[in-house]
Structures are given as C-alpha cells and as structure tokens.
mmCIF file of C-alpha atoms in Angstrom:
data_model
loop_
_atom_site.group_PDB
_atom_site.id
_atom_site.type_symbol
_atom_site.label_atom_id
_atom_site.label_comp_id
_atom_site.label_asym_id
_atom_site.label_seq_id
_atom_site.Cartn_x
_atom_site.Cartn_y
_atom_site.Cartn_z
ATOM 1 C CA UNK A 19 0.000 0.000 0.000
ATOM 2 C CA UNK A 20 1.327 3.438 -0.916
ATOM 3 C CA UNK A 21 0.781 6.673 0.945
ATOM 4 C CA UNK A 22 0.918 10.249 -0.208
ATOM 5 C CA UNK A 23 3.128 12.634 1.687
ATOM 6 C CA UNK A 24 1.261 15.929 1.979
ATOM 7 C CA UNK A 25 3.189 17.559 4.781
ATOM 8 C CA UNK A 26 6.613 19.121 4.497
ATOM 9 C CA UNK A 27 9.418 16.650 4.975
ATOM 10 C CA UNK A 28 12.034 17.851 7.414
ATOM 11 C CA UNK A 29 15.446 16.389 6.766
ATOM 12 C CA UNK A 30 17.923 16.593 9.614
ATOM 13 C CA UNK A 31 21.113 14.758 8.934
ATOM 14 C CA UNK A 32 23.806 14.262 11.510
ATOM 15 C CA UNK A 33 26.882 12.391 10.492
ATOM 16 C CA UNK A 34 28.638 11.284 13.664
ATOM 17 C CA UNK A 35 30.224 7.977 14.371
ATOM 18 C CA UNK A 36 28.841 6.599 11.104
ATOM 19 C CA UNK A 37 25.204 7.362 12.089
ATOM 20 C CA UNK A 38 22.830 9.123 9.699
ATOM 21 C CA UNK A 39 19.616 10.437 11.251
ATOM 22 C CA UNK A 40 16.525 11.303 9.208
ATOM 23 C CA UNK A 41 13.331 12.821 10.588
ATOM 24 C CA UNK A 42 10.203 12.915 8.413
ATOM 25 C CA UNK A 43 6.532 13.668 8.929
ATOM 26 C CA UNK A 44 4.107 11.659 6.799
ATOM 27 C CA UNK A 45 0.525 11.989 7.954
ATOM 28 C CA UNK A 46 -1.635 11.331 4.882
ATOM 29 C CA UNK A 47 -3.833 8.237 4.702
ATOM 30 C CA UNK A 48 -4.514 8.285 0.945
ATOM 31 C CA UNK A 49 -3.891 4.942 -0.657
ATOM 32 C CA UNK A 50 -2.505 6.414 -3.902
ATOM 33 C CA UNK A 51 -0.687 9.658 -4.709
ATOM 34 C CA UNK A 52 -2.627 9.784 -7.988
ATOM 35 C CA UNK A 53 -6.117 9.712 -6.464
ATOM 36 C CA UNK A 54 -7.830 12.415 -4.431
ATOM 37 C CA UNK A 55 -10.499 11.997 -1.735
ATOM 38 C CA UNK A 56 -13.307 11.928 -4.314
ATOM 39 C CA UNK A 57 -11.627 9.328 -6.509
ATOM 40 C CA UNK A 58 -10.422 11.734 -9.170
ATOM 41 C CA UNK A 59 -7.377 10.224 -10.872
ATOM 42 C CA UNK A 60 -4.427 12.332 -11.989
ATOM 43 C CA UNK A 61 -1.908 11.357 -14.655
ATOM 44 C CA UNK A 62 1.536 10.386 -13.349
ATOM 45 C CA UNK A 63 4.238 12.414 -15.052
ATOM 46 C CA UNK A 64 7.513 10.612 -14.276
ATOM 47 C CA UNK A 65 6.505 7.122 -15.388
ATOM 48 C CA UNK A 66 8.952 6.999 -18.319
ATOM 49 C CA UNK A 67 11.938 7.839 -16.136
ATOM 50 C CA UNK A 68 11.095 6.119 -12.848
ATOM 51 C CA UNK A 69 8.694 3.243 -13.545
ATOM 52 C CA UNK A 70 9.066 -0.220 -15.046
ATOM 53 C CA UNK A 71 8.166 -0.708 -18.704
ATOM 54 C CA UNK A 72 6.199 -3.969 -18.512
ATOM 55 C CA UNK A 73 5.378 -4.384 -22.190
ATOM 56 C CA UNK A 74 4.162 -2.965 -25.490
ATOM 57 C CA UNK A 75 1.299 -3.515 -27.888
ATOM 58 C CA UNK A 76 1.290 -2.617 -31.549
ATOM 59 C CA UNK A 77 -2.171 -1.913 -32.983
ATOM 60 C CA UNK A 78 -2.256 -1.425 -36.734
ATOM 61 C CA UNK A 79 -4.494 1.253 -38.172
ATOM 62 C CA UNK A 80 -7.490 -0.276 -39.939
ATOM 63 C CA UNK A 81 -11.286 -0.050 -39.972
ATOM 64 C CA UNK A 82 -11.600 -2.338 -36.935
ATOM 65 C CA UNK A 83 -9.023 -0.679 -34.653
ATOM 66 C CA UNK A 84 -10.427 1.650 -31.993
ATOM 67 C CA UNK A 85 -6.975 2.561 -30.651
ATOM 68 C CA UNK A 86 -4.282 2.243 -33.308
ATOM 69 C CA UNK A 87 -0.727 3.065 -32.351
ATOM 70 C CA UNK A 88 2.144 1.868 -30.198
ATOM 71 C CA UNK A 89 0.884 1.082 -26.692
ATOM 72 C CA UNK A 90 3.666 1.204 -24.088
ATOM 73 C CA UNK A 91 2.636 0.176 -20.573
ATOM 74 C CA UNK A 92 4.361 1.124 -17.323
ATOM 75 C CA UNK A 93 3.897 0.234 -13.643
ATOM 76 C CA UNK A 94 5.474 1.447 -10.430
ATOM 77 C CA UNK A 95 8.528 -0.549 -9.292
ATOM 78 C CA UNK A 96 6.846 -1.421 -5.972
ATOM 79 C CA UNK A 97 3.763 -2.748 -7.774
ATOM 80 C CA UNK A 98 5.892 -4.851 -10.128
ATOM 81 C CA UNK A 99 7.832 -6.283 -7.201
ATOM 82 C CA UNK A 100 4.602 -7.178 -5.413
ATOM 83 C CA UNK A 101 3.117 -8.749 -8.549
ATOM 84 C CA UNK A 102 6.187 -10.927 -9.005
ATOM 85 C CA UNK A 103 5.823 -12.115 -5.408
ATOM 86 C CA UNK A 104 2.114 -13.049 -5.389
ATOM 87 C CA UNK A 105 0.919 -12.872 -8.999
ATOM 88 C CA UNK A 106 -1.677 -10.136 -8.508
ATOM 89 C CA UNK A 107 -1.743 -6.346 -8.537
ATOM 90 C CA UNK A 108 -1.563 -4.891 -5.024
ATOM 91 C CA UNK A 109 -4.047 -2.325 -3.786
ATOM 92 C CA UNK A 110 -3.039 1.126 -5.038
ATOM 93 C CA UNK A 111 -0.992 -0.209 -7.970
ATOM 94 C CA UNK A 112 -1.036 2.185 -10.916
ATOM 95 C CA UNK A 113 -0.661 1.255 -14.592
ATOM 96 C CA UNK A 114 -0.102 3.812 -17.338
ATOM 97 C CA UNK A 115 -0.611 3.014 -21.007
ATOM 98 C CA UNK A 116 0.856 5.618 -23.338
ATOM 99 C CA UNK A 117 -0.396 5.414 -26.919
ATOM 100 C CA UNK A 118 1.829 6.982 -29.557
ATOM 101 C CA UNK A 119 1.469 7.425 -33.281
ATOM 102 C CA UNK A 120 3.171 4.952 -35.605
ATOM 103 C CA UNK A 121 6.124 6.110 -37.659
ATOM 104 C CA UNK A 122 7.859 4.025 -40.269
ATOM 105 C CA UNK A 123 10.696 3.975 -42.715
ATOM 106 C CA UNK A 124 13.587 2.043 -44.161
ATOM 107 C CA UNK A 125 16.428 1.380 -41.719
ATOM 108 C CA UNK A 126 19.688 -0.555 -41.946
ATOM 109 C CA UNK A 127 17.954 -3.630 -40.524
ATOM 110 C CA UNK A 128 15.010 -3.377 -42.920
ATOM 111 C CA UNK A 129 11.656 -1.621 -43.069
ATOM 112 C CA UNK A 130 10.816 -0.512 -39.517
ATOM 113 C CA UNK A 131 7.943 0.961 -37.528
ATOM 114 C CA UNK A 132 8.322 2.769 -34.219
ATOM 115 C CA UNK A 133 6.557 5.018 -31.721
ATOM 116 C CA UNK A 134 6.061 8.645 -32.705
ATOM 117 C CA UNK A 135 4.485 11.371 -30.585
ATOM 118 C CA UNK A 136 2.273 10.313 -27.664
ATOM 119 C CA UNK A 137 -1.356 11.379 -27.907
ATOM 120 C CA UNK A 138 -3.347 9.395 -25.343
ATOM 121 C CA UNK A 139 -2.737 8.041 -21.854
ATOM 122 C CA UNK A 140 -4.856 5.492 -20.024
ATOM 123 C CA UNK A 141 -4.402 5.147 -16.269
ATOM 124 C CA UNK A 142 -5.693 2.307 -14.079
ATOM 125 C CA UNK A 143 -5.459 2.287 -10.269
ATOM 126 C CA UNK A 144 -6.125 -0.934 -8.334
ATOM 127 C CA UNK A 145 -8.795 -0.624 -5.647
ATOM 128 C CA UNK A 146 -9.687 -3.838 -3.836
ATOM 129 C CA UNK A 147 -11.827 -2.076 -1.190
ATOM 130 C CA UNK A 148 -14.354 -0.273 -3.408
ATOM 131 C CA UNK A 149 -13.371 3.086 -1.930
ATOM 132 C CA UNK A 150 -15.375 5.220 -4.366
ATOM 133 C CA UNK A 151 -18.800 3.567 -4.897
ATOM 134 C CA UNK A 152 -20.371 6.875 -5.975
ATOM 135 C CA UNK A 153 -17.740 7.595 -8.617
ATOM 136 C CA UNK A 154 -18.656 5.985 -11.957
ATOM 137 C CA UNK A 155 -15.026 6.106 -13.111
ATOM 138 C CA UNK A 156 -14.397 3.213 -10.700
ATOM 139 C CA UNK A 157 -15.556 -0.344 -11.185
ATOM 140 C CA UNK A 158 -14.514 -3.992 -10.998
ATOM 141 C CA UNK A 159 -11.683 -3.214 -8.588
ATOM 142 C CA UNK A 160 -10.062 -0.467 -10.643
ATOM 143 C CA UNK A 161 -10.165 3.257 -11.190
ATOM 144 C CA UNK A 162 -10.161 4.162 -14.889
ATOM 145 C CA UNK A 163 -8.943 7.387 -16.505
ATOM 146 C CA UNK A 164 -8.278 8.712 -20.000
ATOM 147 C CA UNK A 165 -6.044 11.689 -20.765
ATOM 148 C CA UNK A 166 -5.399 13.246 -24.174
ATOM 149 C CA UNK A 167 -3.105 15.899 -25.620
ATOM 150 C CA UNK A 168 -6.027 18.329 -25.321
ATOM 151 C CA UNK A 169 -6.676 17.263 -21.716
ATOM 152 C CA UNK A 170 -3.382 16.015 -20.223
ATOM 153 C CA UNK A 171 -4.207 17.131 -16.676
ATOM 154 C CA UNK A 172 -7.902 16.217 -16.388
ATOM 155 C CA UNK A 173 -9.328 12.764 -17.026
ATOM 156 C CA UNK A 174 -12.091 12.582 -19.615
ATOM 157 C CA UNK A 175 -13.492 9.431 -18.029
ATOM 158 C CA UNK A 176 -16.736 10.120 -16.196
ATOM 159 C CA UNK A 177 -18.069 6.580 -16.438
ATOM 160 C CA UNK A 178 -15.827 3.599 -17.117
ATOM 161 C CA UNK A 179 -18.697 2.053 -19.069
ATOM 162 C CA UNK A 180 -19.099 5.228 -21.135
ATOM 163 C CA UNK A 181 -19.373 5.657 -24.880
ATOM 164 C CA UNK A 182 -16.874 5.550 -27.744
ATOM 165 C CA UNK A 183 -13.124 5.696 -27.155
ATOM 166 C CA UNK A 184 -13.795 6.350 -23.477
ATOM 167 C CA UNK A 185 -15.466 2.944 -23.003
ATOM 168 C CA UNK A 186 -12.965 1.111 -20.806
ATOM 169 C CA UNK A 187 -15.376 -1.737 -20.093
ATOM 170 C CA UNK A 188 -15.863 -2.737 -23.727
ATOM 171 C CA UNK A 189 -12.136 -3.003 -24.406
ATOM 172 C CA UNK A 190 -11.324 -4.886 -21.193
ATOM 173 C CA UNK A 191 -14.101 -7.501 -21.120
ATOM 174 C CA UNK A 192 -11.846 -10.146 -22.745
ATOM 175 C CA UNK A 193 -9.384 -9.669 -19.853
ATOM 176 C CA UNK A 194 -11.971 -10.090 -17.105
ATOM 177 C CA UNK A 195 -10.454 -13.373 -15.878
ATOM 178 C CA UNK A 196 -7.035 -11.765 -15.427
ATOM 179 C CA UNK A 197 -8.265 -8.886 -13.253
ATOM 180 C CA UNK A 198 -9.188 -6.829 -16.350
ATOM 181 C CA UNK A 199 -5.554 -6.558 -17.481
ATOM 182 C CA UNK A 200 -4.205 -8.074 -20.722
ATOM 183 C CA UNK A 201 -1.387 -9.843 -18.939
ATOM 184 C CA UNK A 202 -0.112 -11.702 -22.032
ATOM 185 C CA UNK A 203 1.313 -8.453 -23.403
ATOM 186 C CA UNK A 204 3.594 -7.872 -20.426
ATOM 187 C CA UNK A 205 6.648 -10.185 -20.539
ATOM 188 C CA UNK A 206 8.185 -8.445 -17.531
ATOM 189 C CA UNK A 207 5.537 -9.936 -15.223
ATOM 190 C CA UNK A 208 3.296 -12.399 -17.067
ATOM 191 C CA UNK A 209 5.088 -15.549 -15.845
ATOM 192 C CA UNK A 210 4.288 -14.510 -12.271
ATOM 193 C CA UNK A 211 0.532 -14.157 -12.829
ATOM 194 C CA UNK A 212 -1.672 -16.096 -10.422
ATOM 195 C CA UNK A 213 -5.393 -15.377 -10.638
ATOM 196 C CA UNK A 214 -6.598 -18.674 -9.218
ATOM 197 C CA UNK A 215 -6.826 -17.343 -5.651
#
C-alpha cells in the first residue's frame, strides 16, 4: 500500500560515528498519490523515467481498430515487485498506457515501424476495497482514466462504461479473468501471474 506525503518533509542529517539520522513527517492516509479523496485520478508524469516498462502492444491502423498506435505500458517498481511475489496487482498499484502514433521507414535492418508522438494516456489504479462507490469512473476493482493531448491534466473518463473511445469496459471484457488486465502483453511480469486465488 502506498501513501501520499502531503506535509513538508524535514530532513535533519547528523553524520557522527557513522550514524545518519533522518526525521520525516508523513501523515496522509490516501492509498494512492494519484487519487484524491473523491476518486479523481491524476496522470503520473515521471513514469517513463522512474517506472518499469512492462510491455508494449502494436495496434495497426485499420477499420476495426479503436486505438491504433504503439501502446507502451508502465507500472510502479513497488507494484511490479509485489506482482512478481504473489501474482496479482496490489491495492493502489497504478498502470499507465501511453499510446503513440506509428512512424515508419527504411532502416539498416530493414523496413521498420516505431513510436512517434504520444497522444493518449490510459491510467488504471487498483482498488480492492471499493473506496469510491459513488464515482462511476471506478468499477470492478479499478479506477479508470483517459487523458489526451487536449486534456493532459484532467481525465475525460466520467463513467468507465461510457461511450466511444472512453469505453474502458468494452475493451477490457476479454481480460476479465485476469483482473481486467491483458497480462499476455507484459513479458516483464506475465510468468508470475496467479489469478486462481
């Protein structure tokens, strides 16, 4: 479980006889630093630099694709460590899927395709205690959020069973038996998965 530090951290270091003293005040009881008291989810900003890249999806652009692009998925190091230990996402775990445009061209190794500019971010936060029953952006043990280039700071998800591109439920139904996460796309953790308990 992760806690948000909302008070000022006081650092007092005394190096004497090989002893290093640290004093810190942490009084918040929020289960995730990306969720406020009403269940509003914010988009993590340092996931590329500080989180674990657990896998990628490549969705070709065609008439059937609702989300074409390169889908790179990240999770917090503590959540990945916990998943590897017990095969399930811990409470408060946060996943970020960044969807980028597809670029392509001839390279020395052959014709290649790669991620271009990011345009959409999906964020999921694990909630095993149903903390926000009145917030329709939460359901089936997760909080769901969608951010775009036009709205990078405010989630467009009002109802996780909403309409169109914002319909999280419709896309995740096939992954219901694996806690609503497409685990097969994440080689970093998929061999640890254990949903039988």
